[in-house]
């Protein structure tokens, strides 16, 4: 079996976000980058499938400025992926542009039986690229997956929906699945894994060549959240505090 | 007048608020609004859509659409868009919306703005405000160059006015196109709670490590029952296994924007704050006066939550005459 894992490099969740001058974008200078947390579940699941199914090959693929984003491929390789594919792109692509470039790279690499990605990237909160690639590859998809059982060429998956409910699907391979928290516990990379990953030669593609001029939307006018007005602290003993808070929520904030 | 399609989601036969917001928005911006309703239980919702701004409703009255299936929903929505000729599409950023519309966008060679919190129209272009980093920043997404402009909006972001009168005559029954189905929905397992999802809730009572143990979430459930609220949680208590991940608020959980958010025993890690700063009024109850949560709060109480929460629940009961 051949598995692809789509990985995005994102700022660490601890990052304090600052804007560029003229609100032209987010200032990424000095930011610490990590593997998108949901993509770690996708990597782990792929490696687990490989361990159970000898002969399986796992390809990690990412898109972005290649010097920087290659780091996430090294992490994926250290966790147990076999090959790394980087699609170099120095311009801001929209979700359709990213999906087209990744789908084209996967096709050029001969396609796959299973593509795993995270359910969303925590930087742009998109959750769109996975289902888009599925459409471009002509494969079915299930998103927000918290359980996966593979039997032969059929995947039985649980998809998390509103209110903690779950939809259970059966879907034939090849298919595209996006991973939610709960799918597994991602492993730490082993030291030998890290050493081996460092030496691995990555396959390189150019987004421009794979899918040029395909973006259909543009993000502009970046802003930070409005500053909240200063907090009103409520003093007194517990009874007085509770009474005063309830009153203020009703009379002042008018939310009760 | 340009046509605008609204995906009308319904639950227990009623049109959901998130879809009513979108129908009324379209009407207020002078679009010719076309509603799309899926599933054999949608008759009432289809009529409600006509009372909220839709001049026409395409009703796919088919039992195969009663449960969610990405491929069947895709086929119906694509047929609806083609039949109406609409170039503008609005849908709730729900589980189904976020699953099917990106795929539909790719099929229509279009882009999509997902999980948006505000929406404007300039000429014929939809411009959507979208959170980045779960709300640590925002950007305006301009869809001018997209053949079909698709925006998924979070619930509770747009105003809702009283509905007009329904026009059942504007509901048109449409047949589901044939689909060579690959993914099959086998079963839907209900969640523990019948309450609104965190992403749709108007009031949220959320708990963190300050609650000391899983059993103490009962206090928050009691308060939530009085307020008609949904219970949320911080990552720390989800990772400790006290509550399920579906309850997690924050950058690796759900981003929420209720009218009232009550944070109990949550210190306010940057990832949690990102997920809830969109809330209109934030109450923080914590024993540490230096907890970062107070920097984002509207009202703050420093004290012992085990004393304050039950008393506050009693006060809410009195005010709400329960």
PDB file of C-alpha atoms in Angstrom, chain A residues 10-19 25-28 33 36-38 41 94-97 99-100 119-144 156 158-172 174 176 178 180-182 214-256, chain B residues 9 16 67-71 74 93-96 98-107 109-115 129-147 154 182-193 195-200 203 227 235 238-239 244-246 248 251-255 259-260 262 270-271 276-283 285 289 294-304 307-308 311-312 315-316 318-320:
ATOM      1  CA  UNK A  10       2.564  26.424  11.167  1.00  0.00           C
ATOM      2  CA  UNK A  11       3.626  28.823  13.939  1.00  0.00           C
ATOM      3  CA  UNK A  12       3.740  27.142  17.343  1.00  0.00           C
ATOM      4  CA  UNK A  13       0.444  27.592  19.240  1.00  0.00           C
ATOM      5  CA  UNK A  14       2.324  29.668  21.866  1.00  0.00           C
ATOM      6  CA  UNK A  15       3.081  32.334  19.235  1.00  0.00           C
ATOM      7  CA  UNK A  16       1.934  35.893  19.882  1.00  0.00           C
ATOM      8  CA  UNK A  17       0.753  37.150  16.510  1.00  0.00           C
ATOM      9  CA  UNK A  18       2.043  40.494  15.189  1.00  0.00           C
ATOM     10  CA  UNK A  19       1.174  42.163  11.914  1.00  0.00           C
ATOM     11  CA  UNK A  25      -0.004  40.080   6.521  1.00  0.00           C
ATOM     12  CA  UNK A  26       1.228  38.371   9.645  1.00  0.00           C
ATOM     13  CA  UNK A  27       4.821  39.079  10.702  1.00  0.00           C
ATOM     14  CA  UNK A  28       6.538  35.697  10.833  1.00  0.00           C
ATOM     15  CA  UNK A  33       7.484  26.766  13.460  1.00  0.00           C
ATOM     16  CA  UNK A  36       0.452  21.489  12.433  1.00  0.00           C
ATOM     17  CA  UNK A  37      -0.892  19.604  15.517  1.00  0.00           C
ATOM     18  CA  UNK A  38      -3.669  17.826  13.596  1.00  0.00           C
ATOM     19  CA  UNK A  41      -2.291  12.534  14.078  1.00  0.00           C
ATOM     20  CA  UNK A  94      -5.192  30.235  -1.522  1.00  0.00           C
ATOM     21  CA  UNK A  95      -6.814  26.904  -0.571  1.00  0.00           C
ATOM     22  CA  UNK A  96      -7.562  25.984  -4.191  1.00  0.00           C
ATOM     23  CA  UNK A  97      -3.995  26.839  -5.256  1.00  0.00           C
ATOM     24  CA  UNK A  99      -4.876  21.795  -3.261  1.00  0.00           C
ATOM     25  CA  UNK A 100      -4.089  21.904  -6.988  1.00  0.00           C
ATOM     26  CA  UNK A 119      -8.648  18.216   9.836  1.00  0.00           C
ATOM     27  CA  UNK A 120      -7.520  21.840   9.755  1.00  0.00           C
ATOM     28  CA  UNK A 121      -4.408  23.966   9.838  1.00  0.00           C
ATOM     29  CA  UNK A 122      -4.292  26.008  13.023  1.00  0.00           C
ATOM     30  CA  UNK A 123      -2.836  29.048  11.222  1.00  0.00           C
ATOM     31  CA  UNK A 124      -5.488  29.882   8.619  1.00  0.00           C
ATOM     32  CA  UNK A 125      -8.274  27.734  10.160  1.00  0.00           C
ATOM     33  CA  UNK A 126      -9.046  26.522   6.664  1.00  0.00           C
ATOM     34  CA  UNK A 127     -10.159  22.867   6.827  1.00  0.00           C
ATOM     35  CA  UNK A 128     -10.611  23.057   3.051  1.00  0.00           C
ATOM     36  CA  UNK A 129      -7.515  21.612   1.394  1.00  0.00           C
ATOM     37  CA  UNK A 130      -8.220  17.932   2.272  1.00  0.00           C
ATOM     38  CA  UNK A 131     -11.682  17.692   0.652  1.00  0.00           C
ATOM     39  CA  UNK A 132     -10.420  19.821  -2.270  1.00  0.00           C
ATOM     40  CA  UNK A 133      -7.542  17.434  -3.024  1.00  0.00           C
ATOM     41  CA  UNK A 134      -9.981  14.511  -2.804  1.00  0.00           C
ATOM     42  CA  UNK A 135     -12.122  16.136  -5.490  1.00  0.00           C
ATOM     43  CA  UNK A 136      -9.078  16.822  -7.684  1.00  0.00           C
ATOM     44  CA  UNK A 137      -7.906  13.200  -7.292  1.00  0.00           C
ATOM     45  CA  UNK A 138     -11.416  11.859  -7.892  1.00  0.00           C
ATOM     46  CA  UNK A 139     -11.332   9.967  -4.589  1.00  0.00           C
ATOM     47  CA  UNK A 140     -13.978   9.895  -1.835  1.00  0.00           C
ATOM     48  CA  UNK A 141     -13.158  11.688   1.416  1.00  0.00           C
ATOM     49  CA  UNK A 142     -14.234  11.691   5.040  1.00  0.00           C
ATOM     50  CA  UNK A 143     -13.159  14.572   7.265  1.00  0.00           C
ATOM     51  CA  UNK A 144     -12.650  14.957  11.036  1.00  0.00           C
ATOM     52  CA  UNK A 156     -14.324   2.004   8.436  1.00  0.00           C
ATOM     53  CA  UNK A 158     -15.725   7.510  12.689  1.00  0.00           C
ATOM     54  CA  UNK A 159     -16.267  11.164  11.925  1.00  0.00           C
ATOM     55  CA  UNK A 160     -16.850  13.652  14.772  1.00  0.00           C
ATOM     56  CA  UNK A 161     -19.794  16.013  14.291  1.00  0.00           C
ATOM     57  CA  UNK A 162     -21.718  18.534  16.422  1.00  0.00           C
ATOM     58  CA  UNK A 163     -22.450  17.873  20.076  1.00  0.00           C
ATOM     59  CA  UNK A 164     -20.006  14.963  20.458  1.00  0.00           C
ATOM     60  CA  UNK A 165     -22.014  12.790  18.021  1.00  0.00           C
ATOM     61  CA  UNK A 166     -20.287  10.535  15.486  1.00  0.00           C
ATOM     62  CA  UNK A 167     -21.058   9.431  11.949  1.00  0.00           C
ATOM     63  CA  UNK A 168     -19.710   6.001  11.019  1.00  0.00           C
ATOM     64  CA  UNK A 169     -18.800   5.543   7.363  1.00  0.00           C
ATOM     65  CA  UNK A 170     -17.450   2.765   5.212  1.00  0.00           C
ATOM     66  CA  UNK A 171     -15.374   3.985   2.337  1.00  0.00           C
ATOM     67  CA  UNK A 172     -13.283   2.086  -0.234  1.00  0.00           C
ATOM     68  CA  UNK A 174      -8.268   4.986  -2.512  1.00  0.00           C
ATOM     69  CA  UNK A 176      -8.737  10.916   1.554  1.00  0.00           C
ATOM     70  CA  UNK A 178      -8.587  14.188   7.596  1.00  0.00           C
ATOM     71  CA  UNK A 180      -9.055  14.801  14.399  1.00  0.00           C
ATOM     72  CA  UNK A 181      -7.631  14.718  17.899  1.00  0.00           C
ATOM     73  CA  UNK A 182      -8.487  11.354  19.449  1.00  0.00           C
ATOM     74  CA  UNK A 214      -4.730  29.132 -10.039  1.00  0.00           C
ATOM     75  CA  UNK A 215      -5.640  31.247  -6.993  1.00  0.00           C
ATOM     76  CA  UNK A 216      -9.207  32.553  -6.904  1.00  0.00           C
ATOM     77  CA  UNK A 217      -9.216  34.459  -3.620  1.00  0.00           C
ATOM     78  CA  UNK A 218      -6.987  36.882  -1.792  1.00  0.00           C
ATOM     79  CA  UNK A 219      -6.558  37.690   1.893  1.00  0.00           C
ATOM     80  CA  UNK A 220      -6.015  41.380   2.668  1.00  0.00           C
ATOM     81  CA  UNK A 221      -6.547  43.921   5.456  1.00  0.00           C
ATOM     82  CA  UNK A 222      -5.174  41.880   8.322  1.00  0.00           C
ATOM     83  CA  UNK A 223      -6.248  42.975  11.814  1.00  0.00           C
ATOM     84  CA  UNK A 224      -5.775  41.962  15.429  1.00  0.00           C
ATOM     85  CA  UNK A 225      -8.728  41.432  17.787  1.00  0.00           C
ATOM     86  CA  UNK A 226     -10.180  44.581  19.349  1.00  0.00           C
ATOM     87  CA  UNK A 227      -8.782  45.369  22.751  1.00  0.00           C
ATOM     88  CA  UNK A 228     -11.307  44.468  25.388  1.00  0.00           C
ATOM     89  CA  UNK A 229     -12.283  47.206  27.771  1.00  0.00           C
ATOM     90  CA  UNK A 230     -10.695  46.723  31.174  1.00  0.00           C
ATOM     91  CA  UNK A 231     -12.126  43.957  33.312  1.00  0.00           C
ATOM     92  CA  UNK A 232     -14.547  44.903  36.086  1.00  0.00           C
ATOM     93  CA  UNK A 233     -13.524  43.011  39.199  1.00  0.00           C
ATOM     94  CA  UNK A 234     -16.313  42.158  41.609  1.00  0.00           C
ATOM     95  CA  UNK A 235     -15.338  42.184  45.281  1.00  0.00           C
ATOM     96  CA  UNK A 236     -17.013  40.952  48.456  1.00  0.00           C
ATOM     97  CA  UNK A 237     -17.751  37.529  49.906  1.00  0.00           C
ATOM     98  CA  UNK A 238     -18.905  34.722  47.635  1.00  0.00           C
ATOM     99  CA  UNK A 239     -22.608  35.471  48.181  1.00  0.00           C
ATOM    100  CA  UNK A 240     -22.222  39.181  47.387  1.00  0.00           C
ATOM    101  CA  UNK A 241     -20.014  38.463  44.379  1.00  0.00           C
ATOM    102  CA  UNK A 242     -22.530  36.025  42.928  1.00  0.00           C
ATOM    103  CA  UNK A 243     -25.436  38.396  43.475  1.00  0.00           C
ATOM    104  CA  UNK A 244     -23.613  41.383  41.980  1.00  0.00           C
ATOM    105  CA  UNK A 245     -22.350  39.452  38.951  1.00  0.00           C
ATOM    106  CA  UNK A 246     -25.814  38.097  38.133  1.00  0.00           C
ATOM    107  CA  UNK A 247     -27.249  41.616  38.446  1.00  0.00           C
ATOM    108  CA  UNK A 248     -24.588  43.128  36.169  1.00  0.00           C
ATOM    109  CA  UNK A 249     -25.064  40.413  33.547  1.00  0.00           C
ATOM    110  CA  UNK A 250     -28.765  41.223  33.483  1.00  0.00           C
ATOM    111  CA  UNK A 251     -28.842  45.014  33.896  1.00  0.00           C
ATOM    112  CA  UNK A 252     -25.535  46.213  32.477  1.00  0.00           C
ATOM    113  CA  UNK A 253     -24.374  43.609  29.934  1.00  0.00           C
ATOM    114  CA  UNK A 254     -27.990  42.603  29.173  1.00  0.00           C
ATOM    115  CA  UNK A 255     -27.062  39.029  28.353  1.00  0.00           C
ATOM    116  CA  UNK A 256     -29.434  37.173  30.698  1.00  0.00           C
TER     117      UNK A 256
ATOM    118  CA  UNK B   9     -29.716  23.261   7.489  1.00  0.00           C
ATOM    119  CA  UNK B  16     -31.420  26.350  12.072  1.00  0.00           C
ATOM    120  CA  UNK B  67     -28.378  11.567   7.052  1.00  0.00           C
ATOM    121  CA  UNK B  68     -25.191  13.276   5.950  1.00  0.00           C
ATOM    122  CA  UNK B  69     -23.324  11.790   3.024  1.00  0.00           C
ATOM    123  CA  UNK B  70     -20.589  13.908   1.405  1.00  0.00           C
ATOM    124  CA  UNK B  71     -21.202  12.553  -2.093  1.00  0.00           C
ATOM    125  CA  UNK B  74     -22.318  17.334  -3.098  1.00  0.00           C
ATOM    126  CA  UNK B  93     -19.625  26.588   8.923  1.00  0.00           C
ATOM    127  CA  UNK B  94     -21.107  23.393  10.385  1.00  0.00           C
ATOM    128  CA  UNK B  95     -19.754  19.829  10.301  1.00  0.00           C
ATOM    129  CA  UNK B  96     -21.546  19.202   7.022  1.00  0.00           C
ATOM    130  CA  UNK B  98     -17.075  22.436   6.252  1.00  0.00           C
ATOM    131  CA  UNK B  99     -16.983  18.932   4.774  1.00  0.00           C
ATOM    132  CA  UNK B 100     -18.907  19.328   1.534  1.00  0.00           C
ATOM    133  CA  UNK B 101     -18.372  22.924   0.385  1.00  0.00           C
ATOM    134  CA  UNK B 102     -14.565  22.826  -0.041  1.00  0.00           C
ATOM    135  CA  UNK B 103     -15.055  19.834  -2.323  1.00  0.00           C
ATOM    136  CA  UNK B 104     -17.821  21.619  -4.188  1.00  0.00           C
ATOM    137  CA  UNK B 105     -15.530  24.650  -4.549  1.00  0.00           C
ATOM    138  CA  UNK B 106     -12.817  22.496  -6.149  1.00  0.00           C
ATOM    139  CA  UNK B 107     -15.393  20.985  -8.504  1.00  0.00           C
ATOM    140  CA  UNK B 109     -12.793  25.612  -9.852  1.00  0.00           C
ATOM    141  CA  UNK B 110     -13.538  28.106  -7.091  1.00  0.00           C
ATOM    142  CA  UNK B 111     -12.107  29.240  -3.801  1.00  0.00           C
ATOM    143  CA  UNK B 112     -13.842  29.251  -0.438  1.00  0.00           C
ATOM    144  CA  UNK B 113     -13.692  31.362   2.713  1.00  0.00           C
ATOM    145  CA  UNK B 114     -14.391  29.103   5.668  1.00  0.00           C
ATOM    146  CA  UNK B 115     -15.364  29.743   9.314  1.00  0.00           C
ATOM    147  CA  UNK B 129     -13.735  38.364   7.574  1.00  0.00           C
ATOM    148  CA  UNK B 130     -11.952  35.223   8.598  1.00  0.00           C
ATOM    149  CA  UNK B 131     -10.131  34.386  11.833  1.00  0.00           C
ATOM    150  CA  UNK B 132      -6.517  33.253  11.681  1.00  0.00           C
ATOM    151  CA  UNK B 133      -4.748  31.360  14.466  1.00  0.00           C
ATOM    152  CA  UNK B 134      -8.209  30.655  15.979  1.00  0.00           C
ATOM    153  CA  UNK B 135      -8.803  34.392  16.452  1.00  0.00           C
ATOM    154  CA  UNK B 136      -5.371  35.837  17.285  1.00  0.00           C
ATOM    155  CA  UNK B 137      -5.731  37.781  14.004  1.00  0.00           C
ATOM    156  CA  UNK B 138      -8.214  38.333  11.185  1.00  0.00           C
ATOM    157  CA  UNK B 139      -8.074  38.880   7.428  1.00  0.00           C
ATOM    158  CA  UNK B 140     -10.538  39.970   4.767  1.00  0.00           C
ATOM    159  CA  UNK B 141     -10.944  37.337   2.070  1.00  0.00           C
ATOM    160  CA  UNK B 142     -11.879  38.798  -1.291  1.00  0.00           C
ATOM    161  CA  UNK B 143     -13.574  36.321  -3.641  1.00  0.00           C
ATOM    162  CA  UNK B 144     -13.829  38.572  -6.697  1.00  0.00           C
ATOM    163  CA  UNK B 145     -11.830  36.208  -8.939  1.00  0.00           C
ATOM    164  CA  UNK B 146     -13.695  33.068  -7.919  1.00  0.00           C
ATOM    165  CA  UNK B 147     -16.130  31.720 -10.562  1.00  0.00           C
ATOM    166  CA  UNK B 154     -20.064  30.749  11.852  1.00  0.00           C
ATOM    167  CA  UNK B 182     -18.495   5.277  -2.670  1.00  0.00           C
ATOM    168  CA  UNK B 183     -18.711   6.373   0.994  1.00  0.00           C
ATOM    169  CA  UNK B 184     -21.638   4.787   2.829  1.00  0.00           C
ATOM    170  CA  UNK B 185     -23.038   6.173   6.096  1.00  0.00           C
ATOM    171  CA  UNK B 186     -23.567   3.139   8.315  1.00  0.00           C
ATOM    172  CA  UNK B 187     -24.659   4.676  11.587  1.00  0.00           C
ATOM    173  CA  UNK B 188     -24.949   7.901  13.557  1.00  0.00           C
ATOM    174  CA  UNK B 189     -23.965   7.611  17.219  1.00  0.00           C
ATOM    175  CA  UNK B 190     -25.555  10.302  19.360  1.00  0.00           C
ATOM    176  CA  UNK B 191     -23.424  12.428  21.656  1.00  0.00           C
ATOM    177  CA  UNK B 192     -23.871  12.457  25.407  1.00  0.00           C
ATOM    178  CA  UNK B 193     -25.580  15.836  25.273  1.00  0.00           C
ATOM    179  CA  UNK B 195     -27.536  20.617  23.804  1.00  0.00           C
ATOM    180  CA  UNK B 196     -26.402  22.964  21.059  1.00  0.00           C
ATOM    181  CA  UNK B 197     -22.852  22.416  19.886  1.00  0.00           C
ATOM    182  CA  UNK B 198     -20.253  24.800  21.341  1.00  0.00           C
ATOM    183  CA  UNK B 199     -19.871  26.429  17.922  1.00  0.00           C
ATOM    184  CA  UNK B 200     -23.586  27.302  17.875  1.00  0.00           C
ATOM    185  CA  UNK B 203     -24.092  30.828  26.274  1.00  0.00           C
ATOM    186  CA  UNK B 227     -28.840  29.240  31.552  1.00  0.00           C
ATOM    187  CA  UNK B 235      -7.286  21.635  26.878  1.00  0.00           C
ATOM    188  CA  UNK B 238      -9.494  17.263  28.011  1.00  0.00           C
ATOM    189  CA  UNK B 239      -5.946  15.897  27.971  1.00  0.00           C
ATOM    190  CA  UNK B 244     -14.291  14.539  25.702  1.00  0.00           C
ATOM    191  CA  UNK B 245     -12.363  16.457  23.049  1.00  0.00           C
ATOM    192  CA  UNK B 246     -15.647  17.627  21.516  1.00  0.00           C
ATOM    193  CA  UNK B 248     -12.449  21.592  24.090  1.00  0.00           C
ATOM    194  CA  UNK B 251      -6.682  26.705  19.131  1.00  0.00           C
ATOM    195  CA  UNK B 252      -6.616  22.890  18.976  1.00  0.00           C
ATOM    196  CA  UNK B 253     -10.287  22.599  19.906  1.00  0.00           C
ATOM    197  CA  UNK B 254     -13.300  24.675  18.954  1.00  0.00           C
ATOM    198  CA  UNK B 255     -13.359  28.397  18.336  1.00  0.00           C
ATOM    199  CA  UNK B 259     -22.960  36.107  23.767  1.00  0.00           C
ATOM    200  CA  UNK B 260     -21.868  35.006  27.235  1.00  0.00           C
ATOM    201  CA  UNK B 262     -18.276  31.939  31.733  1.00  0.00           C
ATOM    202  CA  UNK B 270      -2.849  31.795  24.967  1.00  0.00           C
ATOM    203  CA  UNK B 271      -4.333  28.884  22.963  1.00  0.00           C
ATOM    204  CA  UNK B 276     -12.927  32.355  22.956  1.00  0.00           C
ATOM    205  CA  UNK B 277     -12.024  36.054  22.673  1.00  0.00           C
ATOM    206  CA  UNK B 278     -14.758  36.471  20.067  1.00  0.00           C
ATOM    207  CA  UNK B 279     -17.315  36.094  22.882  1.00  0.00           C
ATOM    208  CA  UNK B 280     -19.354  39.228  23.574  1.00  0.00           C
ATOM    209  CA  UNK B 281     -19.256  39.116  27.365  1.00  0.00           C
ATOM    210  CA  UNK B 282     -16.655  37.065  29.228  1.00  0.00           C
ATOM    211  CA  UNK B 283     -16.865  36.195  32.918  1.00  0.00           C
ATOM    212  CA  UNK B 285     -13.907  33.060  38.020  1.00  0.00           C
ATOM    213  CA  UNK B 289      -5.783  37.269  40.625  1.00  0.00           C
ATOM    214  CA  UNK B 294      -8.723  38.332  33.581  1.00  0.00           C
ATOM    215  CA  UNK B 295      -7.033  40.342  30.796  1.00  0.00           C
ATOM    216  CA  UNK B 296      -9.713  39.173  28.353  1.00  0.00           C
ATOM    217  CA  UNK B 297     -12.640  39.155  30.774  1.00  0.00           C
ATOM    218  CA  UNK B 298     -15.478  41.668  30.987  1.00  0.00           C
ATOM    219  CA  UNK B 299     -16.261  40.718  34.590  1.00  0.00           C
ATOM    220  CA  UNK B 300     -13.906  39.025  37.004  1.00  0.00           C
ATOM    221  CA  UNK B 301     -14.290  37.331  40.345  1.00  0.00           C
ATOM    222  CA  UNK B 302     -11.289  36.266  42.391  1.00  0.00           C
ATOM    223  CA  UNK B 303     -12.301  33.590  44.836  1.00  0.00           C
ATOM    224  CA  UNK B 304     -13.057  29.965  45.552  1.00  0.00           C
ATOM    225  CA  UNK B 307     -18.242  28.494  46.890  1.00  0.00           C
ATOM    226  CA  UNK B 308     -19.085  30.934  44.106  1.00  0.00           C
ATOM    227  CA  UNK B 311     -24.303  30.586  44.661  1.00  0.00           C
ATOM    228  CA  UNK B 312     -24.161  32.043  41.175  1.00  0.00           C
ATOM    229  CA  UNK B 315     -28.784  33.800  41.590  1.00  0.00           C
ATOM    230  CA  UNK B 316     -29.353  32.886  37.924  1.00  0.00           C
ATOM    231  CA  UNK B 318     -33.842  33.683  40.847  1.00  0.00           C
ATOM    232  CA  UNK B 319     -33.329  36.161  38.008  1.00  0.00           C
ATOM    233  CA  UNK B 320     -34.639  33.768  35.384  1.00  0.00           C
TER     234      UNK B 320
END
